């Protein structure tokens, strides 16, 4: 979106969902019934023309396509794994309850985890730091080996979850566009944006993610 608005976008280590906090989270995959179509720009992971026209009619569409495995691996490294960890909620302290308990009067109300995760970055950082501190106090002491084992298992589970979900999603709503559509293929493009994204995607590699991908997508 920033590229199309001629704004600064050449920033590495940046996740789509964590930067564009002003976008409605319901638009992310166009799975909800109500989609806010009043915005000048709508960012979505959906690449299916039929679904896009059904959910947000009357908008010009620009498709940005790339290798699913490489794009998912980057997102998993930057935000997906941390998002998975956040979902492993400690029963004694739900994240929404924690937010309500510590929130400043100037902070917005949050009715869902999606809204919480899309708070402005400075608020989210403060909330996460306090939440982690409290959770750590509630957890029993563990030896280093157990902690490393748990961390490894969490990475396997989080990579499996993100790959499985997106594989099923793009099977249900496959990439679909016409020859008349504007399509930016970041894998083969020679423009500055595509070249930057090619370099960015090459930065992220994980044996755990690759193993999970190969098991879910056997050749």
Short mmCIF file of N, CA and C in Angstrom, two decimals, residues 17 47 55 83 89 98 104 130 161 185 203 205 210 215:
data_model
loop_
_atom_site.label_atom_id
_atom_site.label_comp_id
_atom_site.label_asym_id
_atom_site.label_seq_id
_atom_site.Cartn_x
_atom_site.Cartn_y
_atom_site.Cartn_z
N UNK A 17 0.98 -7.17 8.73
CA UNK A 17 -0.09 -7.00 9.71
C UNK A 17 0.30 -6.12 10.88
N UNK A 47 -6.39 -13.42 -2.72
CA UNK A 47 -5.94 -13.21 -4.09
C UNK A 47 -6.90 -13.83 -5.10
N UNK A 55 -16.92 -9.46 -2.09
CA UNK A 55 -16.80 -8.82 -0.78
C UNK A 55 -16.57 -7.32 -0.85
N UNK A 83 2.78 -14.68 17.42
CA UNK A 83 1.32 -14.65 17.50
C UNK A 83 0.78 -15.98 18.04
N UNK A 89 -2.88 -19.06 25.79
CA UNK A 89 -3.26 -18.19 26.90
C UNK A 89 -3.20 -18.90 28.24
N UNK A 98 -6.31 -8.74 31.02
CA UNK A 98 -5.10 -8.02 31.43
C UNK A 98 -5.09 -6.61 30.85
N UNK A 104 -4.65 2.52 29.90
CA UNK A 104 -4.76 3.95 30.16
C UNK A 104 -6.10 4.44 29.63
N UNK A 130 4.28 -5.89 30.13
CA UNK A 130 3.65 -6.10 31.44
C UNK A 130 3.04 -7.49 31.53
N UNK A 161 0.91 -24.93 12.14
CA UNK A 161 -0.40 -24.27 12.15
C UNK A 161 -0.52 -23.25 11.02
N UNK A 185 4.30 -9.42 -9.73
CA UNK A 185 4.90 -10.70 -9.33
C UNK A 185 6.27 -10.40 -8.73
N UNK A 203 16.16 -13.45 3.31
CA UNK A 203 16.76 -13.29 4.63
C UNK A 203 16.27 -14.32 5.64
N UNK A 205 15.21 -18.05 6.83
CA UNK A 205 15.33 -19.49 6.60
C UNK A 205 15.25 -20.22 7.95
N UNK A 210 10.94 -25.42 7.21
CA UNK A 210 11.09 -26.22 5.98
C UNK A 210 10.61 -27.66 6.19
N UNK A 215 6.50 -31.79 5.06
CA UNK A 215 5.59 -32.83 5.54
C UNK A 215 4.15 -32.55 5.14
#
